[in-house]
Amino acid sequence: MPATAKSPLDHRPRVAAERRERMRRRLIESAMIVFAEKGVGASVIPEVVAAAEVSQGSFYNYFRTNDDLLAAVSSELSAEMIELIEPAVGDIADPALRAATGMRYYLHLARSQRLLARFLAAGGLRLLSQQSEVFRYLPADLEEGQQKGRFAPVPLDIVLDVAAGAALVAIDRMARGRVAKDYPEKIIAAVLRTLGMTIEETERVTAPVLRKLVPAADSLLARAQARAKAQDAAG
Amino acid sequence: MPATAKSPLDHRPRVAAERRERMRRRLIESAMIVFAEKGVGASVIPEVVAAAEVSQGSFYNYFRTNDDLLAAVSSELSAEMIELIEPAVGDIADPALRAATGMRYYLHLARSQRLLARFLAAGGLRLLSQQSEVFRYLPADLEEGQQKGRFAPVPLDIVLDVAAGAALVAIDRMARGRVAKDYPEKIIAAVLRTLGMTIEETERVTAPVLRKLVPAADSLLARAQARAKAQDAAG
Amino acid sequence: MPATAKSPLDHRPRVAAERRERMRRRLIESAMIVFAEKGVGASVIPEVVAAAEVSQGSFYNYFRTNDDLLAAVSSELSAEMIELIEPAVGDIADPALRAATGMRYYLHLARSQRLLARFLAAGGLRLLSQQSEVFRYLPADLEEGQQKGRFAPVPLDIVLDVAAGAALVAIDRMARGRVAKDYPEKIIAAVLRTLGMTIEETERVTAPVLRKLVPAADSLLARAQARAKAQDAAG
Amino acid sequence: MPATAKSPLDHRPRVAAERRERMRRRLIESAMIVFAEKGVGASVIPEVVAAAEVSQGSFYNYFRTNDDLLAAVSSELSAEMIELIEPAVGDIADPALRAATGMRYYLHLARSQRLLARFLAAGGLRLLSQQSEVFRYLPADLEEGQQKGRFAPVPLDIVLDVAAGAALVAIDRMARGRVAKDYPEKIIAAVLRTLGMTIEETERVTAPVLRKLVPAADSLLARAQARAKAQDAAG
DNA sequence: CATGAATGAGGGTTCATTCAT
DNA sequence: CATGAATGAACCCTCATTCAT
């Protein structure tokens, strides 16, 4: 068949695939909201299908278990966060500044997207492993920083544990209520001190003004946040 | 009536109260094990009554909800941990050494008592607030240390968040598998570095040999751990 | 598309709705029988699902509570009774004769349908309010009769209370055992005497031969009665 | 044993029997209140023992089933009502006046004792048979009245059914809310009309002022009513 | 594929009753 | 006899999952 052929057999599957994709995204959005509300261990399927306005039966055409759904939300979020943050930090030369900035973006994202914070806090330790996507860049940055003498020769696996824990508690705090605007910077500065940086140095690398990261309009982050807000306003 | 004659009204209620107390402890032990296995959000009552070999109905003579039970386990554990650790650190004069030693004991306890680690990890963020009993002493130690110039003038609330997060992740790691014997010391040293201590100083205050803390034979810690081991061996 | 082609979207929902309706009726039938046996305050759901040969879970797709179910049975019965009786009395000109005949039909229906009597007796005072549907026409008849001088100027609200109570006790008696064929007439005559009618007059208006009211074959009355009889024969 | 002997063996059993009797009455009081609140079909034992401040186990030393308890309350109430009403009507010569006055006292008692009304209404048809104690005198009065020509030659069993039903509905109405002071008289007048009395005659026999019947201070009626009121005021 | 009713397993809870003390 | 803990049956209800249409 020539590439230019536009038979119905070409058209129908495509629109079907698009419909399928839209439905999947609707389910994931709803799931993120429900997980954030009820916790990742809860029975969410009924609420998710209600929120997504899909039939019970259809759900199983897309996901097989609760955990499937959680994994889908989680990996989609990871990907979107990386896509937002990576371009903003990838070309920073100084590894210390790069690590600090990446973590600042991460926490500020959670701070500005309350739903994201609530979802991540709800996931807790359980998501830390899957969220490792987000921490993908940190180990390399820390090693490079250490090799370049920006950090003291401390054990980096330990620092990574502390950083993960600090992020988790920080996100939980932000999920629960408002925090000061520079709360993320203070947390990150503390983490950087575990690397042996001086207080002045930590202040310096957490000082630069960040860009405002705004999720694409059709992203999970944007859509779910919008729906959650509408819901809060209504209910 | 001679003074030595115990009236039945003195004896009967006492043995009844003792029986009741034993039953309650059996349930709490079982609950700790089941929570550690299935998570604190799960529906544990059926498994708890099975493990305790009690009838479903009996359970409700002691606890009304899952959360009641969790709170009971949690507060009993808190109390026992404090009772173990506090005598061993209470009379340390140097606040930095005191804080470091307290945290070391806390993590080593979790390291030596795998069940405890699994329970605390299962509780995650949700238990951090209730476990605050354990962190009761830390804020005061940090403030005293800061006033005495042992720590840099960093924001202590931030350090507390980082410490909590670090402990949480450390406990989770210990719950999942074996770690090096000095893993707790390395975590604590990292936390102390957030207070501006030098690396040498952090090594010094995490160096002293600790006593071996051993839970009383009739404590929740000892009994549950014993039962969990027996269970592992059997099943 | 030709006009005769029924789209699947026309057919599928219809048969689904029909199946749903059949299921609902099965449950209501079973409920009427069980309520009549065990009383309207009892826990009937397990027996109803057993009698209807449905799963427990299915029940909750149709009714949420015991009271829901009772209300459904009750209102369906009310509607069916009105549908049977109203055509037979609606066009009687004399309000006294109309009231008397309506009440006679009501009691005779209960007399010929033992299950109905048992259900109504089980409901007792609790159903009187909901059964008010059945007594919908009585107040108007009485007022009209009073205005036309057929009845003495007695307080009608009082007469209505007495009529309701008399009907209740009569139904209870018929539910418990056989009564004479003219028992309803005697009860109604007594009620009419509270309106100041003479004995001769009450005999006159309760004398006409009534049609035989027979519930439609697919009505709740007919189906439940048939099932109850089959059950009695079997058990 | 001479009548003057006062051995301990004479004293101990007596106080024991008195204690037993007091406890029994406490349980019956509580039961009357709980039945009135929750209905006679409900599970009342837990609430009754709580209200009576007795242990669960003790309950079974006094009553074996729910129905036992209900029968006890019912028969005690019957006896007390008869004891109150009978002396006030027993020596009325005219059987019509006697029947009317007896029924008036009955309804006025329920009107002034809200708890009594609520209990009787809760019992509904189920209590009518046991309450027949109360209706013990009515059949004889009616027959005597009929023989003496005070009533028309109507079937008295029918009148008794109507009277019972009227009383039931009247009591239910009084249990639910306030009614006019002469509501009982109007109901009774209507019942008397079923006996063929003229309106003027029914008014005459329901006109006499009644004594105020007041239950003895240690009666079930008085004590339960007092406790129910205290409860209402408190809760 | 979408739908939504049907299912049955499982969890939560109450309650009548028994029994050791 | 009083007590109150223990029991197990029974009830209420939710939910994941399947399947006919």
PDB file of C-alpha atoms in Angstrom, chain D:
ATOM      1  CA  MET D   1     -41.301 -21.876 114.380  1.00  0.00           C
ATOM      2  CA  PRO D   2     -43.117 -19.357 116.617  1.00  0.00           C
ATOM      3  CA  ALA D   3     -44.156 -16.173 114.956  1.00  0.00           C
ATOM      4  CA  THR D   4     -42.001 -14.121 117.282  1.00  0.00           C
ATOM      5  CA  ALA D   5     -38.722 -15.831 116.324  1.00  0.00           C
ATOM      6  CA  LYS D   6     -36.260 -13.486 114.597  1.00  0.00           C
ATOM      7  CA  SER D   7     -33.343 -15.688 113.666  1.00  0.00           C
ATOM      8  CA  PRO D   8     -30.787 -14.532 111.068  1.00  0.00           C
ATOM      9  CA  LEU D   9     -32.100 -17.318 108.916  1.00  0.00           C
ATOM     10  CA  ASP D  10     -35.293 -15.376 108.874  1.00  0.00           C
ATOM     11  CA  HIS D  11     -33.679 -12.098 108.039  1.00  0.00           C
ATOM     12  CA  ARG D  12     -31.173 -12.959 105.371  1.00  0.00           C
ATOM     13  CA  PRO D  13     -33.504 -14.502 102.852  1.00  0.00           C
ATOM     14  CA  ARG D  14     -35.919 -11.653 103.270  1.00  0.00           C
ATOM     15  CA  VAL D  15     -33.468  -8.913 102.418  1.00  0.00           C
ATOM     16  CA  ALA D  16     -32.182 -11.051  99.577  1.00  0.00           C
ATOM     17  CA  ALA D  17     -35.676 -11.377  98.196  1.00  0.00           C
ATOM     18  CA  GLU D  18     -36.167  -7.654  98.525  1.00  0.00           C
ATOM     19  CA  ARG D  19     -32.945  -6.916  96.698  1.00  0.00           C
ATOM     20  CA  ARG D  20     -33.989  -9.300  94.001  1.00  0.00           C
ATOM     21  CA  GLU D  21     -37.328  -7.605  93.682  1.00  0.00           C
ATOM     22  CA  ARG D  22     -35.763  -4.140  93.463  1.00  0.00           C
ATOM     23  CA  MET D  23     -33.423  -5.288  90.738  1.00  0.00           C
ATOM     24  CA  ARG D  24     -36.248  -6.842  88.798  1.00  0.00           C
ATOM     25  CA  ARG D  25     -38.178  -3.615  88.936  1.00  0.00           C
ATOM     26  CA  ARG D  26     -35.163  -1.619  87.833  1.00  0.00           C
ATOM     27  CA  LEU D  27     -34.850  -3.846  84.799  1.00  0.00           C
ATOM     28  CA  ILE D  28     -38.529  -3.566  83.958  1.00  0.00           C
ATOM     29  CA  GLU D  29     -38.429   0.207  84.234  1.00  0.00           C
ATOM     30  CA  SER D  30     -35.465   0.442  81.944  1.00  0.00           C
ATOM     31  CA  ALA D  31     -37.060  -1.967  79.539  1.00  0.00           C
ATOM     32  CA  MET D  32     -40.244   0.062  79.312  1.00  0.00           C
ATOM     33  CA  ILE D  33     -38.249   3.136  78.397  1.00  0.00           C
ATOM     34  CA  VAL D  34     -36.116   1.342  75.845  1.00  0.00           C
ATOM     35  CA  PHE D  35     -39.047  -0.440  74.246  1.00  0.00           C
ATOM     36  CA  ALA D  36     -40.856   2.880  73.970  1.00  0.00           C
ATOM     37  CA  GLU D  37     -37.837   4.383  72.257  1.00  0.00           C
ATOM     38  CA  LYS D  38     -36.645   1.643  69.996  1.00  0.00           C
ATOM     39  CA  GLY D  39     -39.731  -0.440  69.409  1.00  0.00           C
ATOM     40  CA  VAL D  40     -40.650  -3.812  70.807  1.00  0.00           C
ATOM     41  CA  GLY D  41     -38.869  -5.727  68.079  1.00  0.00           C
ATOM     42  CA  ALA D  42     -35.505  -4.139  68.659  1.00  0.00           C
ATOM     43  CA  SER D  43     -32.505  -5.568  70.471  1.00  0.00           C
ATOM     44  CA  VAL D  44     -32.917  -3.959  73.815  1.00  0.00           C
ATOM     45  CA  ILE D  45     -30.858  -6.021  76.217  1.00  0.00           C
ATOM     46  CA  PRO D  46     -27.626  -4.021  75.934  1.00  0.00           C
ATOM     47  CA  GLU D  47     -29.440  -0.745  76.455  1.00  0.00           C
ATOM     48  CA  VAL D  48     -31.571  -2.117  79.229  1.00  0.00           C
ATOM     49  CA  VAL D  49     -28.652  -3.403  81.237  1.00  0.00           C
ATOM     50  CA  ALA D  50     -26.824  -0.154  80.659  1.00  0.00           C
ATOM     51  CA  ALA D  51     -29.819   1.908  81.757  1.00  0.00           C
ATOM     52  CA  ALA D  52     -30.389  -0.313  84.762  1.00  0.00           C
ATOM     53  CA  GLU D  53     -26.689  -0.328  85.595  1.00  0.00           C
ATOM     54  CA  VAL D  54     -26.649  -4.088  85.869  1.00  0.00           C
ATOM     55  CA  SER D  55     -24.177  -6.503  84.386  1.00  0.00           C
ATOM     56  CA  GLN D  56     -25.027  -8.398  81.252  1.00  0.00           C
ATOM     57  CA  GLY D  57     -24.830 -11.671  83.045  1.00  0.00           C
ATOM     58  CA  SER D  58     -27.229 -10.635  85.773  1.00  0.00           C
ATOM     59  CA  PHE D  59     -29.917  -9.928  83.273  1.00  0.00           C
ATOM     60  CA  TYR D  60     -30.313 -13.620  82.626  1.00  0.00           C
ATOM     61  CA  ASN D  61     -31.038 -14.264  86.258  1.00  0.00           C
ATOM     62  CA  TYR D  62     -34.248 -12.341  85.764  1.00  0.00           C
ATOM     63  CA  PHE D  63     -35.384 -12.746  82.209  1.00  0.00           C
ATOM     64  CA  ARG D  64     -34.566 -15.256  79.590  1.00  0.00           C
ATOM     65  CA  THR D  65     -35.557 -13.528  76.390  1.00  0.00           C
ATOM     66  CA  ASN D  66     -36.582 -10.255  74.914  1.00  0.00           C
ATOM     67  CA  ASP D  67     -40.159 -11.424  74.880  1.00  0.00           C
ATOM     68  CA  ASP D  68     -40.034 -12.396  78.524  1.00  0.00           C
ATOM     69  CA  LEU D  69     -39.059  -8.868  79.297  1.00  0.00           C
ATOM     70  CA  LEU D  70     -41.758  -7.429  77.089  1.00  0.00           C
ATOM     71  CA  ALA D  71     -44.368  -9.649  78.703  1.00  0.00           C
ATOM     72  CA  ALA D  72     -43.209  -8.581  82.129  1.00  0.00           C
ATOM     73  CA  VAL D  73     -43.456  -4.899  81.321  1.00  0.00           C
ATOM     74  CA  SER D  74     -46.771  -5.404  79.647  1.00  0.00           C
ATOM     75  CA  SER D  75     -48.411  -7.372  82.401  1.00  0.00           C
ATOM     76  CA  GLU D  76     -47.109  -5.086  85.097  1.00  0.00           C
ATOM     77  CA  LEU D  77     -48.503  -2.119  83.217  1.00  0.00           C
ATOM     78  CA  SER D  78     -51.822  -3.858  82.708  1.00  0.00           C
ATOM     79  CA  ALA D  79     -52.091  -4.582  86.386  1.00  0.00           C
ATOM     80  CA  GLU D  80     -51.220  -1.044  87.377  1.00  0.00           C
ATOM     81  CA  MET D  81     -53.674   0.454  84.908  1.00  0.00           C
ATOM     82  CA  ILE D  82     -56.452  -1.764  86.130  1.00  0.00           C
ATOM     83  CA  GLU D  83     -55.595  -0.933  89.700  1.00  0.00           C
ATOM     84  CA  LEU D  84     -55.875   2.722  88.911  1.00  0.00           C
ATOM     85  CA  ILE D  85     -58.982   2.647  86.758  1.00  0.00           C
ATOM     86  CA  GLU D  86     -61.085  -0.108  88.264  1.00  0.00           C
ATOM     87  CA  PRO D  87     -61.748   1.606  91.612  1.00  0.00           C
ATOM     88  CA  ALA D  88     -62.817   4.724  89.760  1.00  0.00           C
ATOM     89  CA  VAL D  89     -65.383   2.982  87.572  1.00  0.00           C
ATOM     90  CA  GLY D  90     -66.307  -0.218  89.387  1.00  0.00           C
ATOM     91  CA  ASP D  91     -69.262   1.184  91.214  1.00  0.00           C
ATOM     92  CA  ILE D  92     -70.893   3.020  88.352  1.00  0.00           C
ATOM     93  CA  ALA D  93     -74.345   1.557  87.945  1.00  0.00           C
ATOM     94  CA  ASP D  94     -75.144   2.432  84.337  1.00  0.00           C
ATOM     95  CA  PRO D  95     -73.175   0.037  82.103  1.00  0.00           C
ATOM     96  CA  ALA D  96     -72.970   2.583  79.298  1.00  0.00           C
ATOM     97  CA  LEU D  97     -71.586   5.232  81.598  1.00  0.00           C
ATOM     98  CA  ARG D  98     -69.281   2.636  83.108  1.00  0.00           C
ATOM     99  CA  ALA D  99     -67.866   1.511  79.768  1.00  0.00           C
ATOM    100  CA  ALA D 100     -67.481   5.080  78.546  1.00  0.00           C
ATOM    101  CA  THR D 101     -65.777   6.183  81.722  1.00  0.00           C
ATOM    102  CA  GLY D 102     -63.414   3.223  81.768  1.00  0.00           C
ATOM    103  CA  MET D 103     -62.299   3.897  78.216  1.00  0.00           C
ATOM    104  CA  ARG D 104     -61.943   7.591  78.923  1.00  0.00           C
ATOM    105  CA  TYR D 105     -59.682   6.864  81.881  1.00  0.00           C
ATOM    106  CA  TYR D 106     -57.641   4.525  79.732  1.00  0.00           C
ATOM    107  CA  LEU D 107     -57.037   7.089  77.032  1.00  0.00           C
ATOM    108  CA  HIS D 108     -56.501   9.940  79.471  1.00  0.00           C
ATOM    109  CA  LEU D 109     -53.913   7.884  81.252  1.00  0.00           C
ATOM    110  CA  ALA D 110     -52.048   7.439  78.004  1.00  0.00           C
ATOM    111  CA  ARG D 111     -52.481  11.127  77.282  1.00  0.00           C
ATOM    112  CA  SER D 112     -51.011  12.242  80.584  1.00  0.00           C
ATOM    113  CA  GLN D 113     -48.288   9.616  80.611  1.00  0.00           C
ATOM    114  CA  ARG D 114     -46.466  10.123  77.360  1.00  0.00           C
ATOM    115  CA  LEU D 115     -44.096   7.256  78.018  1.00  0.00           C
ATOM    116  CA  LEU D 116     -47.033   4.900  78.451  1.00  0.00           C
ATOM    117  CA  ALA D 117     -48.488   6.029  75.171  1.00  0.00           C
ATOM    118  CA  ARG D 118     -45.195   5.536  73.414  1.00  0.00           C
ATOM    119  CA  PHE D 119     -44.775   2.091  74.851  1.00  0.00           C
ATOM    120  CA  LEU D 120     -48.274   0.995  73.903  1.00  0.00           C
ATOM    121  CA  ALA D 121     -47.943   2.466  70.432  1.00  0.00           C
ATOM    122  CA  ALA D 122     -44.615   0.703  70.006  1.00  0.00           C
ATOM    123  CA  GLY D 123     -46.292  -2.538  70.948  1.00  0.00           C
ATOM    124  CA  GLY D 124     -49.087  -1.960  68.506  1.00  0.00           C
ATOM    125  CA  LEU D 125     -51.122  -4.949  67.484  1.00  0.00           C
ATOM    126  CA  ARG D 126     -48.619  -7.165  69.211  1.00  0.00           C
ATOM    127  CA  LEU D 127     -49.613  -5.847  72.604  1.00  0.00           C
ATOM    128  CA  LEU D 128     -53.337  -5.708  71.939  1.00  0.00           C
ATOM    129  CA  SER D 129     -53.661  -9.360  72.829  1.00  0.00           C
ATOM    130  CA  GLN D 130     -51.702  -9.026  76.044  1.00  0.00           C
ATOM    131  CA  GLN D 131     -53.360  -5.759  76.873  1.00  0.00           C
ATOM    132  CA  SER D 132     -56.597  -7.629  76.763  1.00  0.00           C
ATOM    133  CA  GLU D 133     -56.327  -7.476  80.506  1.00  0.00           C
ATOM    134  CA  VAL D 134     -57.293  -3.886  80.173  1.00  0.00           C
ATOM    135  CA  PHE D 135     -60.195  -4.773  77.961  1.00  0.00           C
ATOM    136  CA  ARG D 136     -61.272  -7.420  80.421  1.00  0.00           C
ATOM    137  CA  TYR D 137     -64.227  -5.448  81.706  1.00  0.00           C
ATOM    138  CA  LEU D 138     -65.432  -4.007  78.444  1.00  0.00           C
ATOM    139  CA  PRO D 139     -67.183  -7.087  76.996  1.00  0.00           C
ATOM    140  CA  ALA D 140     -69.225  -7.572  80.143  1.00  0.00           C
ATOM    141  CA  ASP D 141     -70.177  -3.912  80.274  1.00  0.00           C
ATOM    142  CA  LEU D 142     -71.275  -3.965  76.664  1.00  0.00           C
ATOM    143  CA  GLU D 143     -73.361  -7.067  77.115  1.00  0.00           C
ATOM    144  CA  GLU D 144     -74.993  -5.721  80.204  1.00  0.00           C
ATOM    145  CA  GLY D 145     -75.666  -2.473  78.421  1.00  0.00           C
ATOM    146  CA  GLN D 146     -77.186  -4.271  75.508  1.00  0.00           C
ATOM    147  CA  GLN D 147     -79.374  -6.401  77.743  1.00  0.00           C
ATOM    148  CA  LYS D 148     -80.558  -3.334  79.569  1.00  0.00           C
ATOM    149  CA  GLY D 149     -81.425  -1.671  76.293  1.00  0.00           C
ATOM    150  CA  ARG D 150     -78.771   1.018  76.533  1.00  0.00           C
ATOM    151  CA  PHE D 151     -77.238  -0.162  73.252  1.00  0.00           C
ATOM    152  CA  ALA D 152     -78.756  -1.298  70.003  1.00  0.00           C
ATOM    153  CA  PRO D 153     -78.598  -4.997  69.128  1.00  0.00           C
ATOM    154  CA  VAL D 154     -75.348  -4.759  67.183  1.00  0.00           C
ATOM    155  CA  PRO D 155     -72.711  -7.518  67.148  1.00  0.00           C
ATOM    156  CA  LEU D 156     -70.520  -6.820  70.152  1.00  0.00           C
ATOM    157  CA  ASP D 157     -67.417  -8.655  68.920  1.00  0.00           C
ATOM    158  CA  ILE D 158     -67.362  -6.240  66.020  1.00  0.00           C
ATOM    159  CA  VAL D 159     -67.696  -3.287  68.341  1.00  0.00           C
ATOM    160  CA  LEU D 160     -64.828  -4.628  70.413  1.00  0.00           C
ATOM    161  CA  ASP D 161     -62.611  -4.800  67.354  1.00  0.00           C
ATOM    162  CA  VAL D 162     -63.485  -1.252  66.429  1.00  0.00           C
ATOM    163  CA  ALA D 163     -62.929  -0.089  69.991  1.00  0.00           C
ATOM    164  CA  ALA D 164     -59.544  -1.752  70.138  1.00  0.00           C
ATOM    165  CA  GLY D 165     -58.490  -0.271  66.821  1.00  0.00           C
ATOM    166  CA  ALA D 166     -59.720   3.169  67.757  1.00  0.00           C
ATOM    167  CA  ALA D 167     -57.839   3.027  71.020  1.00  0.00           C
ATOM    168  CA  LEU D 168     -54.692   1.905  69.253  1.00  0.00           C
ATOM    169  CA  VAL D 169     -54.745   4.700  66.720  1.00  0.00           C
ATOM    170  CA  ALA D 170     -55.651   7.219  69.393  1.00  0.00           C
ATOM    171  CA  ILE D 171     -52.746   6.132  71.550  1.00  0.00           C
ATOM    172  CA  ASP D 172     -50.411   6.279  68.594  1.00  0.00           C
ATOM    173  CA  ARG D 173     -51.537   9.804  67.845  1.00  0.00           C
ATOM    174  CA  MET D 174     -51.021  10.818  71.453  1.00  0.00           C
ATOM    175  CA  ALA D 175     -47.599   9.174  71.464  1.00  0.00           C
ATOM    176  CA  ARG D 176     -46.566  11.228  68.465  1.00  0.00           C
ATOM    177  CA  GLY D 177     -47.699  14.639  69.631  1.00  0.00           C
ATOM    178  CA  ARG D 178     -50.111  16.739  71.570  1.00  0.00           C
ATOM    179  CA  VAL D 179     -53.827  16.384  71.007  1.00  0.00           C
ATOM    180  CA  ALA D 180     -56.758  18.441  72.249  1.00  0.00           C
ATOM    181  CA  LYS D 181     -57.799  17.838  75.820  1.00  0.00           C
ATOM    182  CA  ASP D 182     -61.113  16.341  74.773  1.00  0.00           C
ATOM    183  CA  TYR D 183     -59.641  14.119  72.090  1.00  0.00           C
ATOM    184  CA  PRO D 184     -60.251  10.983  74.175  1.00  0.00           C
ATOM    185  CA  GLU D 185     -63.895  11.949  74.676  1.00  0.00           C
ATOM    186  CA  LYS D 186     -64.396  12.394  70.955  1.00  0.00           C
ATOM    187  CA  ILE D 187     -62.883   9.015  70.203  1.00  0.00           C
ATOM    188  CA  ILE D 188     -64.990   7.320  72.851  1.00  0.00           C
ATOM    189  CA  ALA D 189     -68.122   9.065  71.646  1.00  0.00           C
ATOM    190  CA  ALA D 190     -67.485   7.709  68.179  1.00  0.00           C
ATOM    191  CA  VAL D 191     -67.035   4.223  69.567  1.00  0.00           C
ATOM    192  CA  LEU D 192     -70.280   4.568  71.503  1.00  0.00           C
ATOM    193  CA  ARG D 193     -72.059   5.564  68.325  1.00  0.00           C
ATOM    194  CA  THR D 194     -71.151   2.177  66.873  1.00  0.00           C
ATOM    195  CA  LEU D 195     -73.348   0.827  69.666  1.00  0.00           C
ATOM    196  CA  GLY D 196     -76.280   2.748  68.326  1.00  0.00           C
ATOM    197  CA  MET D 197     -76.335   5.467  70.930  1.00  0.00           C
ATOM    198  CA  THR D 198     -77.575   8.870  69.900  1.00  0.00           C
ATOM    199  CA  ILE D 199     -75.141  11.683  69.652  1.00  0.00           C
ATOM    200  CA  GLU D 200     -76.746  13.448  72.597  1.00  0.00           C
ATOM    201  CA  GLU D 201     -76.492  10.328  74.694  1.00  0.00           C
ATOM    202  CA  THR D 202     -72.803   9.822  73.840  1.00  0.00           C
ATOM    203  CA  GLU D 203     -72.151  13.381  74.837  1.00  0.00           C
ATOM    204  CA  ARG D 204     -73.918  12.887  78.103  1.00  0.00           C
ATOM    205  CA  VAL D 205     -71.994   9.799  79.131  1.00  0.00           C
ATOM    206  CA  THR D 206     -68.645  11.301  78.179  1.00  0.00           C
ATOM    207  CA  ALA D 207     -69.339  14.566  79.970  1.00  0.00           C
ATOM    208  CA  PRO D 208     -68.706  13.850  83.662  1.00  0.00           C
ATOM    209  CA  VAL D 209     -65.532  15.266  85.103  1.00  0.00           C
ATOM    210  CA  LEU D 210     -62.995  12.555  85.807  1.00  0.00           C
ATOM    211  CA  ARG D 211     -60.891  12.220  88.882  1.00  0.00           C
ATOM    212  CA  LYS D 212     -57.224  12.788  88.424  1.00  0.00           C
ATOM    213  CA  LEU D 213     -55.606   9.364  88.429  1.00  0.00           C
ATOM    214  CA  VAL D 214     -52.121   9.481  89.843  1.00  0.00           C
ATOM    215  CA  PRO D 215     -49.931   6.388  89.861  1.00  0.00           C
ATOM    216  CA  ALA D 216     -48.425   5.411  93.213  1.00  0.00           C
ATOM    217  CA  ALA D 217     -44.969   6.848  93.702  1.00  0.00           C
ATOM    218  CA  ASP D 218     -43.302   3.450  93.602  1.00  0.00           C
ATOM    219  CA  SER D 219     -45.266   2.138  90.646  1.00  0.00           C
ATOM    220  CA  LEU D 220     -43.678   1.246  87.341  1.00  0.00           C
ATOM    221  CA  LEU D 221     -45.693   3.976  85.667  1.00  0.00           C
ATOM    222  CA  ALA D 222     -44.489   6.686  88.034  1.00  0.00           C
ATOM    223  CA  ARG D 223     -40.897   5.604  88.217  1.00  0.00           C
ATOM    224  CA  ALA D 224     -40.347   4.973  84.537  1.00  0.00           C
ATOM    225  CA  GLN D 225     -42.060   8.202  83.551  1.00  0.00           C
ATOM    226  CA  ALA D 226     -39.877  10.109  85.996  1.00  0.00           C
ATOM    227  CA  ARG D 227     -36.733   8.496  84.656  1.00  0.00           C
ATOM    228  CA  ALA D 228     -37.725   9.102  81.050  1.00  0.00           C
ATOM    229  CA  LYS D 229     -38.339  12.757  81.776  1.00  0.00           C
ATOM    230  CA  ALA D 230     -35.008  13.124  83.546  1.00  0.00           C
ATOM    231  CA  GLN D 231     -33.402  11.459  80.549  1.00  0.00           C
ATOM    232  CA  ASP D 232     -35.084  13.806  78.103  1.00  0.00           C
ATOM    233  CA  ALA D 233     -34.020  16.801  80.132  1.00  0.00           C
ATOM    234  CA  ALA D 234     -30.444  15.540  80.248  1.00  0.00           C
ATOM    235  CA  GLY D 235     -29.967  14.204  76.709  1.00  0.00           C
TER     236      GLY D 235
END
